Amino acid sequence: MPIRRDSKERYVEVELRRGEETLWERCRACGELVFRRRLKENNYICPKCGAYFFLTAQERVVALIDEGTFQDLTLPLESTDPLSFSDRKPYRDRLREAQETTGLKDAVVVGRGKLAGHPVVLAVMEFRFIGGSMGTVVGEQLAHAMEQAVEAREPFLFVVASGGARVQEGVLSLLQMAKTVAVREQLARQGVPYIAVLTYPSTGGVMASLASLADFTLAEQGALIGFAGPRVIEQTTGQKLPPGFQRAQYALSHGVVDAVVPREGLKGELAHLLDILQGVPSA
Amino acid sequence: MPDERAIRILEEKVAELRRMIEEGGLELSQELEVLEQRLQQLRREQYAKLSDWDRVQLARHPERPRGLALVQKVCDDFYELRGDRLGGDDPALRGGVARLGDRPVAVLFHERGATPAEQRACRGGMPLPTGYRKAVRIMRLAGRLRLPLVSFVDTPGAYPGVEAEAGNIAGAIADCLATLLTLPVPTLAVILGEGGSGGAIAIAACDRVLMLENATYTVISPEGAAAILWKESSAAPQAAQALALSAARLRKLGVVDGVIPEPVGGAHLDPQATAQALREALLGHLEELASLAVEELLALRYSRYRNVGIRDAKAKTG
Ligand SMILES: [Zn+2]
């Protein structure tokens, strides 16, 4: 398979999807009503304007893992709300709402499966769950995923969709950065490859720890990649942000990622990389 | 905030009485003693009921001991190392070698600058990627030369600016963490003032983490949390309370190994005493850590960070 490189910056806007039950979904970029099945066939890219729709963690798994091979390894954990945190709304309520919206206990899915025939262990972040933020549960699930990869000696695939550390668990969230980095070293020690796929958004504490330490780093076209969010930068420094700032192409030209890949090419690109690591010719 | 005015008035009276005694040789020492006791009492009362938001103010106090001046009080013969060897040298994150007691150590610290010009250059103590790359360089040096690493943390956070993003600040922080967590020497961190988010933990993920009594350590500034979650900046005091950022609460959460008491009223009232307390605490922990074999040290560190928060993510039954 030829490696695809899209050098043109296609500014795809990635929109937050709501409502899973309808037959149709409205593209929030161009307003077009798209038949859900048509959207799925098109990798959740608007057929009219090319905007990328947010993928749920489950949709991401379906898009990357061979049918019938996925084994869910997510631990049955949920946050205990260690700080008894409450802002305008108690954290417990936010958790419950996110759990109802996503059907998940927290912002990540962990599993094992085959990617174009290659066994992998993967962790996929769920942005709809409090912005894909990392608290104690996400930290533990990521550690668990990497430990599974070490045990099975299978490549670890981390699909990032996270705004950063979870504010509501305070320093305990911050410390998950250290936790995930510590466990990442086990992969290195055992020679287990680690591939990160950065999507919209990959920022904050997750990006300043595990997501920045992969052996191979692919960015999905249109991804937002950085540490501080654009609004924080504008407000703190008064700086004007250059065009394309923190987007996938910007990350590529600043040496942060190895490739920018359009969504429809992601699985093929990953398969190609895994072929090389296996020493087998690419299909 | 405590009523500092009442304290100031009493302080002036004490000073005046001292002058009178010195100048006039008057026999007023008993009166002086009474007055000094009252002053201490008043300070204790005022500062006993500090809110977390009050502590945020103390942690940010412009006269709080920090940076090079404090490091030089805590350590002997600090020798600064400059540059990341990759094209830059950030004044906001400094380091070098020094003596602590009879032990050579490597030192890292955030710097906010002593003069206005320095303060501008340090961007309020917010490091650029080059600062974290210099930190990695000094960590590796510590590893090679078997020097324990002592890290003095005091930053509002890594610099949130275009040049920081262009230089991959996220990757620089991640590299710092990866290096620090596998360093084959004892590592010790003390949060002096503000322990702000990723910019702090990059050099704070150590074998032992200590805090000064009025320091703060937090995932986000109270102002940031107020803006994001409360949608109003005036909620910062509530956010400070909710974030559990004080030394006392973090000690209770098991995140911090020791809290170093400050002089009543804050470290800025007696930098020398603060430095002395800090030095003693560091020496004690260093001695404990130095007695461990490297393998044991690394195993303890791994288990500390591998398991952090594990009891806060509970298994759901059914
Ligand atoms: Zn569209």
Coordinates of C-alpha atoms and ligand atoms in Angstrom, one line a residue:
Chain A
M1 CA 0.0 0.0 0.0
P2 CA 1.4 3.4 -0.9
I3 CA 1.9 5.7 2.0
R4 CA -0.5 8.6 1.6
R5 CA 0.7 12.1 2.6
D6 CA -1.8 14.9 2.4
S7 CA 0.3 18.0 2.3
K8 CA -2.5 20.4 1.8
E9 CA -4.0 21.7 5.0
R10 CA -7.7 20.9 4.7
Y11 CA -9.3 22.8 7.6
V12 CA -11.9 20.3 8.6
E13 CA -14.0 21.4 11.4
V14 CA -14.7 18.7 13.8
E15 CA -18.1 19.0 15.4
L16 CA -19.5 17.6 18.6
R17 CA -22.3 15.2 17.9
R18 CA -25.3 14.8 20.0
G19 CA -28.2 12.4 19.8
E20 CA -27.6 8.9 18.6
E21 CA -31.1 7.7 17.9
T22 CA -32.0 9.6 14.8
L23 CA -31.7 8.3 11.3
W24 CA -30.2 11.6 10.2
E25 CA -27.5 13.8 11.5
R26 CA -27.0 17.4 10.7
C27 CA -23.5 18.6 9.7
R28 CA -22.8 21.5 12.0
A29 CA -20.3 22.8 9.5
C30 CA -22.5 23.2 6.4
G31 CA -26.0 22.4 7.8
E32 CA -26.6 19.4 5.5
L33 CA -28.8 16.6 6.8
V34 CA -26.9 13.4 6.2
F35 CA -28.3 9.9 6.3
R36 CA -26.6 8.2 9.2
R37 CA -25.7 5.1 7.3
R38 CA -24.2 7.2 4.5
L39 CA -22.2 9.1 7.1
K40 CA -20.9 5.8 8.5
E41 CA -19.8 4.5 5.1
N42 CA -18.0 7.8 4.6
N43 CA -16.0 7.4 7.8
Y44 CA -18.1 10.1 9.5
I45 CA -16.9 12.7 7.1
C46 CA -19.6 15.0 5.7
P47 CA -20.1 14.0 2.1
K48 CA -21.1 17.6 1.2
C49 CA -18.4 19.7 2.8
G50 CA -15.8 17.3 4.1
A51 CA -16.1 18.2 7.7
Y52 CA -15.0 15.5 10.2
F53 CA -17.6 14.5 12.7
F54 CA -16.4 13.5 16.1
L55 CA -16.1 9.7 16.5
T56 CA -17.3 8.1 19.7
A57 CA -14.8 5.6 21.2
Q58 CA -16.9 2.7 20.0
E59 CA -17.1 4.1 16.5
R60 CA -13.3 4.5 16.5
V61 CA -12.8 0.9 17.5
V62 CA -15.1 -0.2 14.7
A63 CA -13.2 2.0 12.3
L64 CA -9.8 0.5 13.2
I65 CA -10.3 -3.0 14.4
D66 CA -11.2 -6.0 12.2
E67 CA -14.8 -7.1 12.6
G68 CA -15.5 -9.7 15.2
T69 CA -12.0 -9.5 16.8
F70 CA -12.5 -6.8 19.5
Q71 CA -12.3 -8.0 23.1
D72 CA -13.3 -5.3 25.6
L73 CA -10.7 -5.2 28.4
T74 CA -12.0 -2.0 30.1
L75 CA -11.8 -2.5 33.9
P76 CA -15.1 -2.1 35.8
L77 CA -14.0 1.1 37.5
E78 CA -15.7 4.4 38.2
S79 CA -14.6 7.5 40.0
T80 CA -15.2 7.8 43.8
D81 CA -15.2 11.6 43.5
P82 CA -12.1 11.7 45.8
L83 CA -12.4 15.5 46.5
S84 CA -16.2 15.6 46.9
F85 CA -15.9 18.2 44.2
S86 CA -18.7 20.5 43.3
D87 CA -18.8 23.7 41.2
R88 CA -22.1 24.9 39.8
K89 CA -23.0 21.3 39.7
P90 CA -21.7 18.4 41.8
Y91 CA -19.1 16.3 40.0
R92 CA -21.1 13.2 40.8
D93 CA -24.0 14.6 38.6
R94 CA -21.6 15.4 35.8
L95 CA -20.3 11.8 36.0
R96 CA -23.7 10.3 35.9
E97 CA -24.8 12.5 32.9
A98 CA -21.6 11.6 31.0
Q99 CA -22.2 7.9 31.8
E100 CA -25.7 8.1 30.5
T101 CA -24.7 9.9 27.3
T102 CA -21.8 7.6 26.5
G103 CA -22.8 4.3 28.0
L104 CA -19.2 4.2 29.5
K105 CA -18.1 4.5 33.1
D106 CA -15.4 7.0 32.2
A107 CA -13.6 8.6 29.3
V108 CA -11.7 5.6 27.8
V109 CA -12.3 2.2 26.2
V110 CA -9.5 -0.5 26.5
G111 CA -9.4 -3.6 24.4
R112 CA -7.6 -6.1 22.3
G113 CA -8.2 -6.9 18.7
K114 CA -6.7 -7.2 15.3
L115 CA -5.9 -4.3 13.0
A116 CA -5.7 -5.6 9.4
G117 CA -4.7 -9.0 10.9
H118 CA -2.2 -7.6 13.4
P119 CA -3.0 -8.1 17.1
V120 CA -2.9 -4.9 19.1
V121 CA -3.9 -3.7 22.5
L122 CA -5.6 -0.3 22.3
A123 CA -7.0 2.5 24.4
V124 CA -9.4 4.9 22.8
M125 CA -10.4 8.2 24.6
E126 CA -14.0 9.3 24.6
F127 CA -14.3 13.0 24.1
R128 CA -18.0 13.2 25.0
F129 CA -17.1 12.1 28.6
I130 CA -16.2 15.4 30.3
G131 CA -14.0 16.4 27.4
G132 CA -12.0 13.2 27.3
S133 CA -10.3 14.4 30.5
M134 CA -7.9 12.1 32.5
G135 CA -8.7 11.5 36.1
T136 CA -7.9 8.5 38.4
V137 CA -10.1 6.1 36.3
V138 CA -8.6 7.0 32.9
G139 CA -5.1 6.9 34.4
E140 CA -5.7 3.4 35.8
Q141 CA -7.3 2.2 32.5
L142 CA -4.3 3.4 30.5
A143 CA -1.9 1.8 32.9
H144 CA -3.9 -1.4 32.6
A145 CA -3.9 -1.2 28.8
M146 CA -0.2 -0.9 28.6
E147 CA 0.3 -3.7 31.1
Q148 CA -1.9 -5.9 28.9
A149 CA 0.2 -4.9 25.9
V150 CA 3.4 -5.9 27.7
E151 CA 2.0 -9.2 28.8
A152 CA 0.7 -10.1 25.4
R153 CA 3.8 -8.6 23.7
E154 CA 1.5 -6.8 21.3
P155 CA 1.8 -3.2 20.0
F156 CA 0.0 -0.6 22.1
L157 CA -2.2 1.8 20.2
F158 CA -3.4 4.9 21.9
V159 CA -6.1 7.0 20.2
V160 CA -6.2 10.4 21.9
A161 CA -9.2 12.7 22.1
S162 CA -8.7 14.6 25.3
G163 CA -8.7 18.2 26.5
G164 CA -6.4 17.4 29.4
A165 CA -6.4 16.5 33.0
R166 CA -9.8 16.3 34.9
V167 CA -10.1 19.4 37.0
Q168 CA -12.7 17.8 39.4
E169 CA -10.1 15.3 40.7
G170 CA -7.5 18.0 41.4
V171 CA -3.8 17.0 41.8
L172 CA -4.9 13.3 41.7
S173 CA -5.6 14.0 38.0
L174 CA -2.3 15.8 37.5
L175 CA -0.5 12.8 39.0
Q176 CA -2.0 10.5 36.4
M177 CA 0.5 12.1 34.0
A178 CA 3.3 10.6 36.1
K179 CA 1.5 7.3 36.4
T180 CA 1.0 6.8 32.7
V181 CA 4.5 7.9 31.9
A182 CA 5.9 5.5 34.5
V183 CA 4.0 2.5 33.0
R184 CA 5.0 3.6 29.5
E185 CA 8.6 2.8 30.4
Q186 CA 7.6 -0.8 30.8
L187 CA 6.7 -0.9 27.1
A188 CA 10.1 0.5 26.3
R189 CA 11.9 -2.0 28.5
Q190 CA 10.1 -4.9 26.9
G191 CA 10.5 -3.5 23.3
V192 CA 6.8 -3.3 22.8
P193 CA 6.0 -0.7 20.1
Y194 CA 3.7 2.2 21.1
I195 CA 1.7 4.1 18.4
A196 CA -0.2 7.2 19.2
V197 CA -3.0 8.6 17.0
L198 CA -3.7 12.2 17.8
T199 CA -7.2 13.4 17.0
Y200 CA -9.2 16.5 17.8
P201 CA -8.3 17.5 20.5
S202 CA -5.1 16.2 21.9
T203 CA -4.1 18.9 24.4
G204 CA -3.3 19.5 28.1
G205 CA -2.1 17.0 30.6
V206 CA -2.6 13.9 28.4
M207 CA -0.5 15.5 25.6
A208 CA 2.1 16.6 28.2
S209 CA 2.6 13.0 29.3
L210 CA 1.7 9.7 27.7
A211 CA 0.5 11.0 24.3
S212 CA 3.8 12.7 23.6
L213 CA 6.0 9.6 24.3
A214 CA 5.0 7.2 21.5
D215 CA 7.4 5.5 19.2
F216 CA 5.3 6.5 16.2
T217 CA 2.9 9.5 16.3
L218 CA 0.2 9.9 13.6
A219 CA -2.1 12.9 13.5
E220 CA -5.5 12.6 12.1
Q221 CA -6.1 15.4 9.6
G222 CA -7.6 18.5 11.3
A223 CA -6.5 17.3 14.8
L224 CA -5.8 20.0 17.4
I225 CA -2.4 19.2 19.0
G226 CA -0.8 21.2 21.8
F227 CA -0.5 22.0 25.5
A228 CA -2.4 25.2 26.3
G229 CA -5.7 25.7 24.5
P230 CA -5.8 28.5 22.0
R231 CA -8.1 30.6 24.1
V232 CA -5.8 30.4 27.1
I233 CA -2.9 31.5 25.0
E234 CA -4.8 34.5 23.6
Q235 CA -6.0 35.6 27.0
T236 CA -2.7 35.1 28.9
T237 CA -0.3 36.6 26.3
G238 CA -2.5 38.7 24.1
Q239 CA -0.6 37.0 21.2
K240 CA -2.3 36.7 17.8
L241 CA -2.4 33.1 16.8
P242 CA -0.9 32.2 13.4
P243 CA -3.2 30.6 10.8
G244 CA -3.4 26.8 11.3
F245 CA -1.9 27.1 14.8
Q246 CA -1.8 23.8 16.7
R247 CA -3.5 21.9 13.8
A248 CA -2.2 18.7 12.4
Q249 CA -0.1 20.3 9.7
Y250 CA 1.4 22.7 12.1
A251 CA 2.4 19.8 14.4
L252 CA 4.0 18.1 11.4
S253 CA 6.0 21.2 10.4
H254 CA 7.1 21.7 14.0
G255 CA 8.4 18.2 14.4
V256 CA 5.7 16.9 16.8
V257 CA 4.2 14.1 14.6
D258 CA 5.5 11.7 12.0
A259 CA 2.6 12.0 9.6
V260 CA -0.8 13.7 9.0
V261 CA -3.3 11.1 7.8
P262 CA -6.8 11.7 6.5
R263 CA -9.4 9.7 8.5
E264 CA -10.2 7.3 5.7
G265 CA -6.5 6.4 5.4
L266 CA -5.8 5.9 9.1
K267 CA -6.3 2.1 9.3
G268 CA -4.3 1.5 6.2
E269 CA -1.4 3.7 7.5
L270 CA -1.4 1.9 10.8
A271 CA -1.5 -1.5 9.1
H272 CA 1.4 -0.4 6.9
L273 CA 3.5 0.5 9.9
L274 CA 2.6 -2.7 11.7
D275 CA 3.6 -4.7 8.6
I276 CA 7.1 -3.0 8.6
L277 CA 7.5 -3.8 12.3
Q278 CA 6.6 -7.4 11.6
G279 CA 9.0 -7.5 8.7
V280 CA 6.3 -8.5 6.3
P281 CA 5.7 -6.9 2.9
S282 CA 2.8 -4.5 2.8
A283 CA -0.3 -5.5 1.0
Chain B
M1 CA -7.0 37.6 54.4
P2 CA -5.9 38.2 58.1
D3 CA -6.0 41.7 59.4
E4 CA -2.4 42.7 58.9
R5 CA -3.0 46.2 60.1
A6 CA -3.4 45.2 63.7
I7 CA -0.3 43.1 63.4
R8 CA 1.7 46.0 61.8
I9 CA 0.7 48.4 64.6
L10 CA 1.9 46.0 67.3
E11 CA 5.1 45.3 65.3
E12 CA 5.8 49.0 65.3
K13 CA 5.3 49.3 69.0
V14 CA 7.6 46.4 69.6
A15 CA 10.3 48.0 67.4
E16 CA 9.9 51.4 69.2
L17 CA 10.2 49.8 72.6
R18 CA 13.4 48.0 71.4
R19 CA 14.9 51.2 70.2
M20 CA 14.1 52.9 73.6
I21 CA 15.8 50.1 75.4
E22 CA 18.8 50.2 73.2
E23 CA 19.2 54.0 73.2
G24 CA 18.1 54.9 76.7
G25 CA 19.2 51.8 78.5
L26 CA 15.8 51.8 80.1
E27 CA 14.7 48.8 82.0
L28 CA 11.7 47.9 79.9
S29 CA 12.5 44.4 78.9
Q30 CA 9.6 43.0 80.8
E31 CA 7.2 45.2 78.9
L32 CA 8.9 44.2 75.7
E33 CA 8.4 40.6 76.5
V34 CA 4.7 41.1 77.2
L35 CA 4.3 43.0 74.0
E36 CA 6.1 40.4 71.9
Q37 CA 4.0 37.7 73.3
R38 CA 0.9 39.6 72.4
L39 CA 2.2 40.0 68.9
Q40 CA 2.9 36.3 68.5
Q41 CA -0.6 35.5 69.9
L42 CA -2.2 38.0 67.5
R43 CA -0.3 36.5 64.5
R44 CA -1.3 33.0 65.5
E45 CA -4.9 33.9 65.9
Q46 CA -5.0 35.7 62.6
Y47 CA -3.3 33.0 60.6
A48 CA -5.0 30.0 62.3
K49 CA -8.1 30.5 60.1
L50 CA -6.5 31.0 56.7
S51 CA -8.7 29.9 53.9
D52 CA -7.3 28.1 50.9
W53 CA -7.7 31.3 48.9
D54 CA -5.6 33.1 51.6
R55 CA -2.9 30.5 51.1
V56 CA -3.0 31.1 47.3
Q57 CA -2.2 34.8 48.1
L58 CA 0.6 33.8 50.4
A59 CA 2.0 31.4 47.9
R60 CA 2.1 34.2 45.4
H61 CA 3.3 36.9 47.8
P62 CA 5.9 39.1 46.1
E63 CA 8.3 38.8 49.0
R64 CA 8.0 35.1 49.4
P65 CA 11.4 33.4 49.5
R66 CA 12.0 31.6 46.2
G67 CA 14.3 31.3 43.3
L68 CA 18.1 31.6 43.4
A69 CA 18.1 33.6 46.7
L70 CA 16.3 30.7 48.5
V71 CA 18.4 28.0 46.9
Q72 CA 21.5 29.7 48.0
K73 CA 20.2 29.8 51.6
V74 CA 19.2 26.1 51.6
C75 CA 22.3 24.7 49.8
D76 CA 25.9 25.6 50.0
D77 CA 28.1 26.6 47.0
F78 CA 25.4 26.4 44.3
Y79 CA 27.1 26.3 40.9
E80 CA 24.8 27.1 38.0
L81 CA 24.7 25.1 34.8
R82 CA 23.4 27.0 31.8
G83 CA 21.8 25.9 28.6
D84 CA 19.9 22.9 27.2
R85 CA 22.7 22.1 24.6
L86 CA 20.0 22.3 21.9
G87 CA 20.1 26.0 21.3
G88 CA 18.6 27.7 24.3
D89 CA 18.8 28.7 27.9
D90 CA 15.6 29.6 29.8
P91 CA 16.0 31.8 32.9
A92 CA 12.7 30.6 34.2
L93 CA 13.9 27.1 35.0
R94 CA 17.4 26.9 36.4
G95 CA 19.7 24.3 37.8
G96 CA 23.2 23.2 38.7
V97 CA 25.2 21.4 41.4
A98 CA 25.6 22.3 45.0
R99 CA 26.4 20.9 48.4
L100 CA 23.7 20.0 50.9
G101 CA 25.4 19.2 54.2
D102 CA 28.3 17.0 53.2
R103 CA 26.5 15.6 50.1
P104 CA 26.9 16.9 46.5
V105 CA 23.5 17.2 44.9
A106 CA 22.0 18.3 41.6
V107 CA 19.5 21.1 41.9
L108 CA 16.6 22.3 39.8
F109 CA 14.4 25.3 40.5
H110 CA 11.8 27.7 38.9
E111 CA 12.9 31.3 38.9
R112 CA 10.7 34.4 38.8
G113 CA 13.5 36.9 38.8
A114 CA 14.7 39.4 41.5
T115 CA 14.7 42.6 39.4
P116 CA 11.9 43.9 37.1
A117 CA 14.1 43.1 34.1
E118 CA 14.7 39.5 35.3
Q119 CA 11.1 39.1 36.1
R120 CA 10.2 40.0 32.5
A121 CA 12.8 37.6 31.2
C122 CA 11.3 34.8 33.4
R123 CA 7.7 35.5 32.3
G124 CA 6.6 35.3 35.9
G125 CA 8.3 31.9 36.4
M126 CA 6.6 30.2 33.4
P127 CA 9.2 28.1 31.6
L128 CA 9.6 27.5 27.8
P129 CA 10.4 24.1 26.3
T130 CA 14.1 25.0 26.4
G131 CA 13.8 25.2 30.2
Y132 CA 12.4 21.7 30.5
R133 CA 15.1 20.4 28.1
K134 CA 17.8 22.0 30.3
A135 CA 16.1 20.2 33.2
V136 CA 16.3 16.9 31.4
R137 CA 20.0 17.6 30.7
I138 CA 20.7 18.2 34.4
M139 CA 18.6 15.2 35.5
R140 CA 20.7 13.0 33.2
L141 CA 23.9 14.5 34.6
A142 CA 22.6 13.7 38.1
G143 CA 22.0 10.1 37.0
R144 CA 25.5 9.7 35.5
L145 CA 27.3 11.2 38.5
R146 CA 25.1 9.5 41.1
L147 CA 24.0 12.9 42.5
P148 CA 20.7 13.0 44.3
L149 CA 18.3 15.5 42.7
V150 CA 16.6 18.2 44.7
S151 CA 13.9 20.1 42.9
F152 CA 12.4 23.4 44.1
V153 CA 9.0 24.0 42.5
D154 CA 7.4 27.4 42.2
T155 CA 5.6 28.1 38.9
P156 CA 2.1 29.3 37.9
G157 CA 2.6 26.8 35.0
A158 CA 4.5 26.3 31.8
Y159 CA 4.3 29.3 29.5
P160 CA 1.1 29.3 27.5
G161 CA 2.4 31.1 24.4
V162 CA 2.9 30.6 20.7
E163 CA 6.6 30.1 20.9
A164 CA 6.2 27.5 23.6
E165 CA 3.7 25.5 21.5
A166 CA 6.0 25.9 18.4
G167 CA 8.8 24.3 20.5
N168 CA 6.6 21.4 21.6
I169 CA 6.2 22.3 25.3
A170 CA 3.9 19.3 25.8
G171 CA 6.7 17.0 24.6
A172 CA 9.3 18.7 26.6
I173 CA 7.3 18.3 29.8
A174 CA 6.6 14.6 28.9
D175 CA 10.4 14.0 28.4
C176 CA 11.1 15.6 31.8
L177 CA 8.6 13.3 33.5
A178 CA 10.0 10.2 31.7
T179 CA 13.6 11.1 32.7
L180 CA 12.7 11.9 36.2
L181 CA 10.7 8.8 36.9
T182 CA 13.5 6.5 35.8
L183 CA 16.5 8.4 37.3
P184 CA 18.7 6.0 39.2
V185 CA 19.3 8.4 42.1
P186 CA 17.2 9.7 45.0
T187 CA 14.9 12.5 43.9
L188 CA 13.3 15.0 46.2
A189 CA 10.9 17.8 45.4
V190 CA 9.7 20.7 47.6
I191 CA 6.8 22.9 46.5
L192 CA 7.9 26.4 47.7
G193 CA 5.1 28.6 46.3
E194 CA 2.9 27.7 43.4
G195 CA 2.9 24.2 42.1
G196 CA 1.1 24.9 38.9
S197 CA -0.1 22.0 36.8
G198 CA 2.1 20.3 34.1
G199 CA 4.8 23.0 34.4
A200 CA 5.3 21.9 38.1
I201 CA 4.9 18.2 38.0
A202 CA 7.5 18.0 35.2
I203 CA 10.2 18.4 37.9
A204 CA 8.1 17.4 41.0
A205 CA 7.4 13.7 40.3
C206 CA 10.0 12.6 42.8
D207 CA 10.6 9.9 45.5
R208 CA 9.6 12.4 48.1
V209 CA 7.4 15.4 47.7
L210 CA 7.4 18.1 50.4
M211 CA 5.4 21.3 50.6
L212 CA 5.9 24.5 52.5
E213 CA 2.9 25.1 54.8
N214 CA 1.3 27.8 52.6
A215 CA 2.4 26.5 49.2
T216 CA -0.2 25.3 46.7
Y217 CA -0.1 22.4 44.2
T218 CA -2.9 22.2 41.7
V219 CA -4.0 20.8 38.4
I220 CA -5.3 24.2 37.3
S221 CA -5.2 27.7 38.8
P222 CA -8.3 28.6 40.9
E223 CA -8.9 31.4 38.4
G224 CA -8.8 28.9 35.5
A225 CA -11.1 26.5 37.2
A226 CA -13.5 29.3 38.1
A227 CA -13.6 30.4 34.4
I228 CA -14.1 26.9 33.1
L229 CA -16.5 25.4 35.6
W230 CA -18.1 28.3 37.4
K231 CA -18.1 30.5 34.3
E232 CA -17.2 33.5 36.4
S233 CA -13.8 34.7 37.6
S234 CA -15.2 35.8 41.0
A235 CA -15.6 32.2 41.9
A236 CA -11.8 31.7 42.3
P237 CA -11.9 31.5 46.1
Q238 CA -14.5 28.7 45.9
A239 CA -12.5 27.0 43.3
A240 CA -9.4 27.2 45.5
Q241 CA -11.3 25.5 48.2
A242 CA -12.8 22.8 45.9
L243 CA -9.4 21.9 44.2
A244 CA -7.8 20.8 47.5
L245 CA -4.6 22.6 46.7
S246 CA -3.3 23.3 50.2
A247 CA -0.4 21.4 51.8
A248 CA -2.6 20.2 54.6
R249 CA -5.3 18.7 52.3
L250 CA -2.7 17.1 50.0
R251 CA -1.0 15.6 53.0
K252 CA -4.3 14.0 54.0
L253 CA -4.8 12.8 50.4
G254 CA -1.4 11.1 50.7
V255 CA 0.0 13.1 47.7
V256 CA 2.6 14.9 49.9
D257 CA 5.1 13.3 52.3
G258 CA 5.7 16.2 54.5
V259 CA 4.6 19.7 55.3
I260 CA 7.3 22.2 56.4
P261 CA 5.9 24.8 58.8
E262 CA 6.4 28.4 58.0
P263 CA 6.9 31.3 60.4
V264 CA 3.5 32.5 61.6
G265 CA 2.2 35.0 59.0
G266 CA 4.1 33.4 56.1
A267 CA 7.6 32.5 54.9
H268 CA 8.2 36.0 53.7
L269 CA 8.3 37.2 57.4
D270 CA 11.4 35.1 58.0
P271 CA 13.2 33.8 54.9
Q272 CA 16.2 32.6 57.0
A273 CA 14.1 30.5 59.3
T274 CA 12.2 29.1 56.3
A275 CA 15.4 28.1 54.6
Q276 CA 16.7 26.5 57.7
A277 CA 13.6 24.4 58.2
L278 CA 13.7 23.5 54.6
R279 CA 17.3 22.4 54.8
E280 CA 16.7 20.2 57.8
A281 CA 13.7 18.5 56.2
L282 CA 15.6 17.9 53.0
L283 CA 18.7 16.5 54.8
G284 CA 16.5 14.1 56.7
H285 CA 14.7 12.8 53.7
L286 CA 17.9 12.6 51.7
E287 CA 19.6 10.5 54.4
E288 CA 16.7 8.1 54.3
L289 CA 16.7 7.8 50.6
A290 CA 20.5 7.5 50.4
S291 CA 20.3 4.3 52.5
L292 CA 18.3 2.5 49.8
A293 CA 19.8 0.4 47.0
V294 CA 19.1 1.8 43.6
E295 CA 16.8 -1.2 42.7
E296 CA 14.8 -0.7 45.8
L297 CA 14.5 3.1 45.3
L298 CA 13.3 2.6 41.7
A299 CA 10.8 -0.1 42.8
L300 CA 9.4 2.1 45.5
R301 CA 9.1 5.0 43.1
Y302 CA 7.4 2.8 40.5
S303 CA 4.9 1.5 42.9
R304 CA 4.2 5.0 44.2
Y305 CA 3.3 6.4 40.8
R306 CA 1.9 3.2 39.3
N307 CA -0.6 3.1 42.1
V308 CA -1.5 6.8 42.6
G309 CA -5.2 7.3 42.7
I310 CA -5.9 3.6 42.5
R311 CA -8.1 3.6 45.5
D312 CA -10.0 6.6 44.1
A313 CA -11.1 4.6 41.1
K314 CA -13.4 2.0 42.7
A315 CA -14.5 -1.2 41.1
K316 CA -18.1 -1.2 40.2
T317 CA -19.9 -4.4 41.1
G318 CA -22.6 -5.8 38.9
Ligands
ZN1 ZN -20.9 19.4 6.0

